[in-house]
Tab-separated table of C-alpha atoms in Angstrom:
chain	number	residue	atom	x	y	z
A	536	UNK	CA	-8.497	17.011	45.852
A	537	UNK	CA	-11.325	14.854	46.719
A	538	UNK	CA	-15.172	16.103	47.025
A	539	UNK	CA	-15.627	14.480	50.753
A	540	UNK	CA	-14.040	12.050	53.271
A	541	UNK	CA	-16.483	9.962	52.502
A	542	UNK	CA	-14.739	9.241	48.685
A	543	UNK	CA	-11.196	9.562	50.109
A	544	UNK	CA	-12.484	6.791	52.182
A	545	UNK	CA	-14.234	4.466	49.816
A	546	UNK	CA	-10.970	5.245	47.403
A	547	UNK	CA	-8.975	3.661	50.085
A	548	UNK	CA	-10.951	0.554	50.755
A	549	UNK	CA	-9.839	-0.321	47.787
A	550	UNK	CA	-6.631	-1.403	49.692
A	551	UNK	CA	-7.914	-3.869	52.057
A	552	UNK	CA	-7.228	-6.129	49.842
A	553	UNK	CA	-5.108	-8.715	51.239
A	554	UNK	CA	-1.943	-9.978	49.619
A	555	UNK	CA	-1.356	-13.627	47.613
A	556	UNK	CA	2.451	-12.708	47.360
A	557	UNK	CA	5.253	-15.184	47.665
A	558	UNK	CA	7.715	-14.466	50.433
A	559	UNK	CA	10.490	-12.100	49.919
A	560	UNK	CA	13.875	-13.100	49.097
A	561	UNK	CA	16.706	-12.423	52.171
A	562	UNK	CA	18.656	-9.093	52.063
A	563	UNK	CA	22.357	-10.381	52.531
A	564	UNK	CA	24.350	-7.151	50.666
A	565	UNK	CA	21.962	-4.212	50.970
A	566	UNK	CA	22.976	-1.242	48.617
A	567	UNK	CA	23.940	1.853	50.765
A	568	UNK	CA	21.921	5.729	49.149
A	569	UNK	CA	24.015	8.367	50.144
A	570	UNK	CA	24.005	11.781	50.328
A	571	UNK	CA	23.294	14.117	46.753
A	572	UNK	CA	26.165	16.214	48.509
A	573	UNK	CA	28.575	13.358	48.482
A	574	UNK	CA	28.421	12.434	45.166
A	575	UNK	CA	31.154	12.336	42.484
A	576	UNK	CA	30.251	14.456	39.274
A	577	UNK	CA	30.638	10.834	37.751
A	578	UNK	CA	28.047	9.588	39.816
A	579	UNK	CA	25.695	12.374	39.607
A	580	UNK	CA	26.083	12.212	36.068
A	581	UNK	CA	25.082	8.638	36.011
A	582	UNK	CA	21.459	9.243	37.923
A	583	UNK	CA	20.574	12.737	35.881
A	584	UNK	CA	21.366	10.771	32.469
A	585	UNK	CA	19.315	7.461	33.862
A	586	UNK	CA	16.824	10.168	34.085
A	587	UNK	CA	16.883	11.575	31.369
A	588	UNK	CA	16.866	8.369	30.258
A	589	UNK	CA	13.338	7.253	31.281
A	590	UNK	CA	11.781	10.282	29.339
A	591	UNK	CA	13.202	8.917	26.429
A	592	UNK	CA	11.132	5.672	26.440
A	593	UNK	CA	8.456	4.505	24.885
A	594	UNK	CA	4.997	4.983	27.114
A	595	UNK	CA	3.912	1.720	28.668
A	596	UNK	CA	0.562	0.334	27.415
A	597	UNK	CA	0.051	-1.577	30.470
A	598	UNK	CA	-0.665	1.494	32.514
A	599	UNK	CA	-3.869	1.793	34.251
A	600	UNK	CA	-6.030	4.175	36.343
A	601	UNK	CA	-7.216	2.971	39.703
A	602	UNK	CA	-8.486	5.821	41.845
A	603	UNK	CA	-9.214	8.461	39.009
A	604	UNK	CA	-8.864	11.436	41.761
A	605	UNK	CA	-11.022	14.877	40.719
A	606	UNK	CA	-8.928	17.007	38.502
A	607	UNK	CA	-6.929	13.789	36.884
A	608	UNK	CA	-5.329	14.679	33.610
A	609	UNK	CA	-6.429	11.944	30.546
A	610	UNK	CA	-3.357	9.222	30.168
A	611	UNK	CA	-0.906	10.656	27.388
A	612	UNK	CA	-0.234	7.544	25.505
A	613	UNK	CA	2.093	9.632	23.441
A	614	UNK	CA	4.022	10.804	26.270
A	615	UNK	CA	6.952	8.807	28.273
A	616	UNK	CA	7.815	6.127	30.423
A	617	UNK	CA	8.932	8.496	32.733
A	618	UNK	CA	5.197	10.750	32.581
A	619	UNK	CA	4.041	7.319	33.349
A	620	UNK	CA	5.602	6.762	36.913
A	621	UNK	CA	4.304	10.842	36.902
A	622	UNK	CA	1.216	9.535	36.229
A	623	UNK	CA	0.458	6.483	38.500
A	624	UNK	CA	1.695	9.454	41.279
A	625	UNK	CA	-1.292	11.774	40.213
A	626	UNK	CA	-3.786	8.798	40.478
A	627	UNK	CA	-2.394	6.794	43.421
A	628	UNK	CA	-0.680	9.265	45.729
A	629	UNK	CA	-3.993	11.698	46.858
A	630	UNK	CA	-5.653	8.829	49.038
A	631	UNK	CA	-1.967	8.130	50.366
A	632	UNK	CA	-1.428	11.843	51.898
A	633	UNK	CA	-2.298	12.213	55.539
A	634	UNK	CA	-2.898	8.919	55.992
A	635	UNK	CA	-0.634	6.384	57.583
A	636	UNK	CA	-0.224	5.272	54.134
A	637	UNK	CA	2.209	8.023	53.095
A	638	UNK	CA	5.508	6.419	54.220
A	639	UNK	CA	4.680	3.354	53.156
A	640	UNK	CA	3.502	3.990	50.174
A	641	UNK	CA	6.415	6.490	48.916
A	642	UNK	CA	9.100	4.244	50.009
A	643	UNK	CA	7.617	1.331	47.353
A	644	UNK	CA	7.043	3.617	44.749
A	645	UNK	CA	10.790	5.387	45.051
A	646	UNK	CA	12.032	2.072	45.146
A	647	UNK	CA	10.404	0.918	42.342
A	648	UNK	CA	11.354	4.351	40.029
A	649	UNK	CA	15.086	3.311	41.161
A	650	UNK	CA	14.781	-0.093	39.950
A	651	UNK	CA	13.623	1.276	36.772
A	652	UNK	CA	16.669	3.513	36.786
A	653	UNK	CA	18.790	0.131	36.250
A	654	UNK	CA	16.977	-2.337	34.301
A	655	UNK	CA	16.102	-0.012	31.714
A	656	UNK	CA	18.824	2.605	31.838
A	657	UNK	CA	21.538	1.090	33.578
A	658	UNK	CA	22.276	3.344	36.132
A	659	UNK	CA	24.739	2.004	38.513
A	660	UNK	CA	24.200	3.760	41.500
A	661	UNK	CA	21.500	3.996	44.181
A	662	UNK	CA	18.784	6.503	44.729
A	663	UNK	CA	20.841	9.756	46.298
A	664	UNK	CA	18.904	11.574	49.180
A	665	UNK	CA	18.824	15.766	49.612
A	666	UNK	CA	19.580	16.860	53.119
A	667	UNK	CA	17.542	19.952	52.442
A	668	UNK	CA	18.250	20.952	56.715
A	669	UNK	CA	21.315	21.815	55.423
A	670	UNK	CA	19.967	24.108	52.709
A	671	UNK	CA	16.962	25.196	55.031
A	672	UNK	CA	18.242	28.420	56.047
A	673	UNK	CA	19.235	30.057	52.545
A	674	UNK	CA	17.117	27.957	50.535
A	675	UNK	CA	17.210	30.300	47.800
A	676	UNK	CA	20.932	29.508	47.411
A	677	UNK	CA	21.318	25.994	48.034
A	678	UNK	CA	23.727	24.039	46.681
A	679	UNK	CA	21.749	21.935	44.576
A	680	UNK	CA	20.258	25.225	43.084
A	681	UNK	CA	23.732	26.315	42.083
A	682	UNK	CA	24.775	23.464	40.344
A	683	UNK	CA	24.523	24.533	36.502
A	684	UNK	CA	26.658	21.755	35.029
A	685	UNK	CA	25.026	20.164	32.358
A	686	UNK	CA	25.989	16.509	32.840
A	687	UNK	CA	26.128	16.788	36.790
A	688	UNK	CA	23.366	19.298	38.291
A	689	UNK	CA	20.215	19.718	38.636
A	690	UNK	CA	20.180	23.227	37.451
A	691	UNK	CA	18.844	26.477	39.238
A	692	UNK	CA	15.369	28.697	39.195
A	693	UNK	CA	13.467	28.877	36.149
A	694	UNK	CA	13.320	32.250	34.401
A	695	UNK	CA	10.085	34.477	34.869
A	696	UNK	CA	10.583	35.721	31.531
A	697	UNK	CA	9.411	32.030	30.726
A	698	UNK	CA	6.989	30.477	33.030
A	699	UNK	CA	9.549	29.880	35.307
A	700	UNK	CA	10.907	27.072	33.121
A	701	UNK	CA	14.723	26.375	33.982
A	702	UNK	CA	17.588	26.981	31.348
A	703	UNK	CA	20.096	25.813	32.979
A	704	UNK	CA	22.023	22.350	34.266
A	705	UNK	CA	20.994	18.753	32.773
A	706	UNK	CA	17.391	19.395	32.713
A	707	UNK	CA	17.403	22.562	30.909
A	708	UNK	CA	15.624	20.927	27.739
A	709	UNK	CA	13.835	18.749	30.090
A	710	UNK	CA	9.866	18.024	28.896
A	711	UNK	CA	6.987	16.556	31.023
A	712	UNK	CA	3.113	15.870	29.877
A	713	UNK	CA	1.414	16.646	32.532
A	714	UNK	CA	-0.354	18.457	32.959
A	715	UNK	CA	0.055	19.345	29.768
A	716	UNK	CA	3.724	19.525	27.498
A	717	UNK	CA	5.661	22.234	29.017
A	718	UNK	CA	9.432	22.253	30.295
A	719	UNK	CA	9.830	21.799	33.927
A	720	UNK	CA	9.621	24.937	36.500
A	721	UNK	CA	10.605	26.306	39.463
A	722	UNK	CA	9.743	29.578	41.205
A	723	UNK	CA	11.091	30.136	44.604
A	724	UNK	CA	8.720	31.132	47.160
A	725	UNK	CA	9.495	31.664	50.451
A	726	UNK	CA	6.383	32.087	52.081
A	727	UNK	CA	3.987	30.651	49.713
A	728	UNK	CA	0.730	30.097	52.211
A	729	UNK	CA	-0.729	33.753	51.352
A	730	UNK	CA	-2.686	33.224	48.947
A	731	UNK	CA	-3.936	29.709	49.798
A	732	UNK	CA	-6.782	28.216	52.357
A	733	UNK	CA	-6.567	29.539	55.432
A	734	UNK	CA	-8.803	26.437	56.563
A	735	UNK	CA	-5.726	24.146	55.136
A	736	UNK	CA	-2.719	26.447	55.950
A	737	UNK	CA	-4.049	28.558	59.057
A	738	UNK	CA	-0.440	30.245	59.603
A	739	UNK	CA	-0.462	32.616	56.632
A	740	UNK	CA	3.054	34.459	56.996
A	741	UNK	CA	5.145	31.146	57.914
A	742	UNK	CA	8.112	30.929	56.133
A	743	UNK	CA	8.320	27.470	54.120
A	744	UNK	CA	11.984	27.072	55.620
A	745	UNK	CA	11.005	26.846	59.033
A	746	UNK	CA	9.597	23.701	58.535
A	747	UNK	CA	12.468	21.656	57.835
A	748	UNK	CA	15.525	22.650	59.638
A	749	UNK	CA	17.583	20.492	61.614
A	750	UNK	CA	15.309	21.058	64.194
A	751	UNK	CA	12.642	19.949	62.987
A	752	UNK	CA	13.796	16.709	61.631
A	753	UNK	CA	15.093	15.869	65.245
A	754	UNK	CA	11.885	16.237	66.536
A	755	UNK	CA	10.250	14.113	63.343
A	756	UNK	CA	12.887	11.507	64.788
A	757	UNK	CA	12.806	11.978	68.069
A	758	UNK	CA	9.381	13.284	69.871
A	759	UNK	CA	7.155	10.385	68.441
A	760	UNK	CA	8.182	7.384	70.013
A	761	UNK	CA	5.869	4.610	69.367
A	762	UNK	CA	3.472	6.180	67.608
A	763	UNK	CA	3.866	6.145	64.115
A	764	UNK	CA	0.360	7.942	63.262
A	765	UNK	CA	1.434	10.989	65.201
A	766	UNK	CA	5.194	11.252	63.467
A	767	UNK	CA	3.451	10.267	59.503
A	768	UNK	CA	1.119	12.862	60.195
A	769	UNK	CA	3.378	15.715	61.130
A	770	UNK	CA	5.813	14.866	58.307
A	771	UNK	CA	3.112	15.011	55.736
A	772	UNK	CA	0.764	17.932	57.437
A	773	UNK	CA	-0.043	20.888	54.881
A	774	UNK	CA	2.672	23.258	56.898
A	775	UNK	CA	4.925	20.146	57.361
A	776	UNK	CA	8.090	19.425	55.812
A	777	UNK	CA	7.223	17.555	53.339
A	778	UNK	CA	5.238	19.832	51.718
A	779	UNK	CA	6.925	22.951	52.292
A	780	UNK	CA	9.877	21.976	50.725
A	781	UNK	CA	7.366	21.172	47.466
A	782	UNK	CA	5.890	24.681	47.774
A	783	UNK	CA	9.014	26.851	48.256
A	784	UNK	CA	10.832	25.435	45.142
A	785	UNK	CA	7.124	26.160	43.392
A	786	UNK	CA	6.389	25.674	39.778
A	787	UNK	CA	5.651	21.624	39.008
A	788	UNK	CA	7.773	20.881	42.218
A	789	UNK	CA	4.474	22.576	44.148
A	790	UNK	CA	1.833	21.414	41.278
A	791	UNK	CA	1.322	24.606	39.983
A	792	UNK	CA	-0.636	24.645	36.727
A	793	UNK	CA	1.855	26.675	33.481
A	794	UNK	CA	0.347	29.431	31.899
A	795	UNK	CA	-0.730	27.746	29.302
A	796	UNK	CA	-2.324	24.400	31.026
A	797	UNK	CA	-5.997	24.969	29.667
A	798	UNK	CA	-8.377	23.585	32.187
A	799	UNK	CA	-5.913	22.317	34.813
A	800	UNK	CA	-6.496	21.908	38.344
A	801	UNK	CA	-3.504	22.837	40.593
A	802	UNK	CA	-2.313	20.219	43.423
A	803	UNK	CA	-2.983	17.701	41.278
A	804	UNK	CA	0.352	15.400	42.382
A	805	UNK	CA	2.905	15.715	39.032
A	806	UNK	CA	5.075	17.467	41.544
A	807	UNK	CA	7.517	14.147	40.595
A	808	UNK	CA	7.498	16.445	36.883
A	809	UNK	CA	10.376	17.898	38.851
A	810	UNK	CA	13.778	15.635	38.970
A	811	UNK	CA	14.048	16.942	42.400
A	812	UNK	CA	10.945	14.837	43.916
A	813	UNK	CA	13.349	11.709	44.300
A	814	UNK	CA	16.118	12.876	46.389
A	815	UNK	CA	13.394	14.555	48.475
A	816	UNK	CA	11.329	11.688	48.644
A	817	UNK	CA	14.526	9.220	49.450
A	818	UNK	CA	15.292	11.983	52.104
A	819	UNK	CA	11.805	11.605	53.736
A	820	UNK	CA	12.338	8.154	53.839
A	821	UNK	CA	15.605	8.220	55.513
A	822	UNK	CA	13.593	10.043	58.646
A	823	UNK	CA	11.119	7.078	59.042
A	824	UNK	CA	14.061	5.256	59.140
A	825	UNK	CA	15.690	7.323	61.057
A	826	UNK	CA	12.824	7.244	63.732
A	827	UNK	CA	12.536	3.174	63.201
A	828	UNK	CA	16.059	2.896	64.599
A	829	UNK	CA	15.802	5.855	67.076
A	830	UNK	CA	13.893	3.464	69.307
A	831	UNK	CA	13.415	-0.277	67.632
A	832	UNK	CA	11.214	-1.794	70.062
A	833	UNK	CA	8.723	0.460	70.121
A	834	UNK	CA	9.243	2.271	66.432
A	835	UNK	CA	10.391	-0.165	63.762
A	836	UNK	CA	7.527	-2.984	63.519
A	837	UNK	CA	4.785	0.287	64.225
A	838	UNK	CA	1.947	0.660	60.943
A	839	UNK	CA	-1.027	2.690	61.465
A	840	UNK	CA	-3.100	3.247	58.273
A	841	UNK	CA	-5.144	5.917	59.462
A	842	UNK	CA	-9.102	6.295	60.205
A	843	UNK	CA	-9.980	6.647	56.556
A	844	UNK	CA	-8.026	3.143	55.605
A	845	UNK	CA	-8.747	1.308	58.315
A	846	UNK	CA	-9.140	-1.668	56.137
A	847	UNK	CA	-5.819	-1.696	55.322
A	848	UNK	CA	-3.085	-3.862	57.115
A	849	UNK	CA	0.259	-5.026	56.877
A	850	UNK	CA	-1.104	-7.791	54.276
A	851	UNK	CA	-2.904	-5.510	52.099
A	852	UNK	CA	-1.284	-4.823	48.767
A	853	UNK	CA	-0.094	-1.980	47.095
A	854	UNK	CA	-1.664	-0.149	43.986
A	855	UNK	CA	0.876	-0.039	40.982
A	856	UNK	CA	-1.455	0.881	38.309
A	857	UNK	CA	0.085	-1.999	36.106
A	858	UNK	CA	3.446	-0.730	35.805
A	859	UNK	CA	5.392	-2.213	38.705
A	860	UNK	CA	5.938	-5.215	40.873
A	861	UNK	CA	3.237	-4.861	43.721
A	862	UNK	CA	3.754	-6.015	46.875
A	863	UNK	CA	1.993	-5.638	50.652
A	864	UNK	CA	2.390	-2.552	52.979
A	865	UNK	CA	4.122	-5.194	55.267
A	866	UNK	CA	7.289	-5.852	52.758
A	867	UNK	CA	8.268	-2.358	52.808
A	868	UNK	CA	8.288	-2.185	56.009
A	869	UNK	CA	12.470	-2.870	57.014
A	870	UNK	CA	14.374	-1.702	54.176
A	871	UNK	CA	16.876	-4.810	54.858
A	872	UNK	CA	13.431	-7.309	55.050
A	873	UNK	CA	13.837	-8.965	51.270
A	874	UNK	CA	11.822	-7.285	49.067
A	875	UNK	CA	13.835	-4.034	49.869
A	876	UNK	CA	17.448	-4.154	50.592
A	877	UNK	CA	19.271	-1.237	51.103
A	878	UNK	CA	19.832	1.216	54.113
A	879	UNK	CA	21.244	4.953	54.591
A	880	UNK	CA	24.849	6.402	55.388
């Protein structure tokens, strides 16, 4: 994604810069996210339409670029409010991977695309997370793959015949522009490291799925106690969770380029294209805080940026490329601390 460390690291000095912000307000009621499984159709109805929602409006002119990563698609100003937040993802999220800034990072930027959600489409909910450990075994047929309803799922695997664009559930009609207009795709692929870097992904025949069982998400939660460096960086590693749970579901879910992208570069972060990315994400950020509770003394307070943003502290700000309130690495911190205020079932 980036020509040398030395960019990636110049990119992130860009965040040492320290915040001006007032002081949060107090979290007395914080919402409760709960489980995609849990769900009433109602209330699953109510987050796809929000969606669905978002697409529908207007692009935001105050969107900006900030870190202009190689391989960055041109800003559709005819495009969406919702290819916007896809946007500011391609631009801002490279220098955030396997750095301490990951967590962080995500956790603002799902928490601002939920806000979104209700002041501009009234959804009424909160941001639902996907216990994929539960799926993790017969990924092929989980549950939120099966779900065809058109109001109420997310819809299954997209059809060869087509790209791999899905026809089915709420999003069948669902459009994205980047990298370029296309419907969104998926293309389940079970071990998807073949064809890739060994340098990056040494283990060539691993099976995404092993990744994230239930296993594995105890250890995320359990083995790294007090150092949050260590647990980031296995979460986010190229044959972590994280990933593999991008790159089995395939198609814009693991940034592949459609047929008919002319000049794209793959991995090039509209992975969020996919509906999907947000109860993925919000499931991610349940194990961080999951592993801040595990052990509160020495685990919830615990930032490490990383060698490559060393700059960057507690104080520094975000980067929101103009479309959302920004605020310091150290407010998102405790979900319950002010600026955030809402916790997990």
């Amino acid at each position: 994604m980036f020509s040398s460390l030395s960019k990636l690291s110049a990119l992130v000095a860009v965040l040492g810069i320290a915040s001006t912000a007032d002081a949060s307000p107090t979290c007395t009621k914080p919402a409760v996210r709960k489980n995609w499984n849990t769900l009433s159709k109602p209330e699953k109805t109510d987050f796809l339409n929000s969606i669905k929602c978002l697409a529908k409006l207007p692009h935001n002119p105050a969107l900006k670029t900030t870190f202009n990563p190689e391989g960055l698609p041109k800003r559709n100003e005819s495009g969406s409010f919702y290819d916007d937040i896809i946007f500011m993802h391609m631009d801002i999220s490279p220098p955030m991977h396997t750095q301490g800034l990951f967590l962080p990072w995500h956790r603002w930027y799902i928490n601002a695309f939920e806000g979104a959600l209700k002041d501009k489409c009234g959804f009424k909910g909160t941001l639902p997370y996907w216990d994929w450990t539960k799926d993790a075994a017969d990924f092929e047929h989980a549950s939120v793959y099966m779900d065809d309803d058109e109001e109420s799922g997310f819809g299954g695997w997209g059809d060869p015949k087509q790209d791999f664009q899905i026809t089915t559930g709420a999003f069948k009609d669902f459009h994205v522009s980047y990298p370029n207009y296309h419907r969104v795709r998926r293309n389940f692929t079970l071990q998807p490291y073949f064809p890739l870097s060994r340098s990056e992904y040494p283990i060539a025949d691993l099976k995404a799925n092993e990744t994230f069982s239930a296993t594995e998400v105890q250890r995320m939660i359990g083995d790294f106690d007090g150092d949050y460096q260590a647990m980031s960086q296995y979460i986010d590693a190229e044959q972590g969770a994280r990933w593999a749970v991008h790159l089995i579901a395939g198609g814009d879910f693991a940034d592949a380029c459609p047929t008919n992208a002319v000049g794209c570069t793959p991995d090039t972060k509209w992975s969020a294209n996919d509906p999907l990315f947000w109860i993925h994400h919000a499931f991610l950020d349940k194990i961080w805080s999951d592993w801040q509770n595990h052990n509160v003394k020495d685990n919830f307070n615990t930032f490490a940026p990383g060698a490559t943003a060393k700059n960057t502290t507690k104080n520094s700000m975000m980067v929101s490329d103009g479309m959302f309130e920004a605020t310091t690495f150290g407010n998102v911190i405790d979900t319950k601390g002010g600026f955030l205020c809402y916790t997990y079932e």
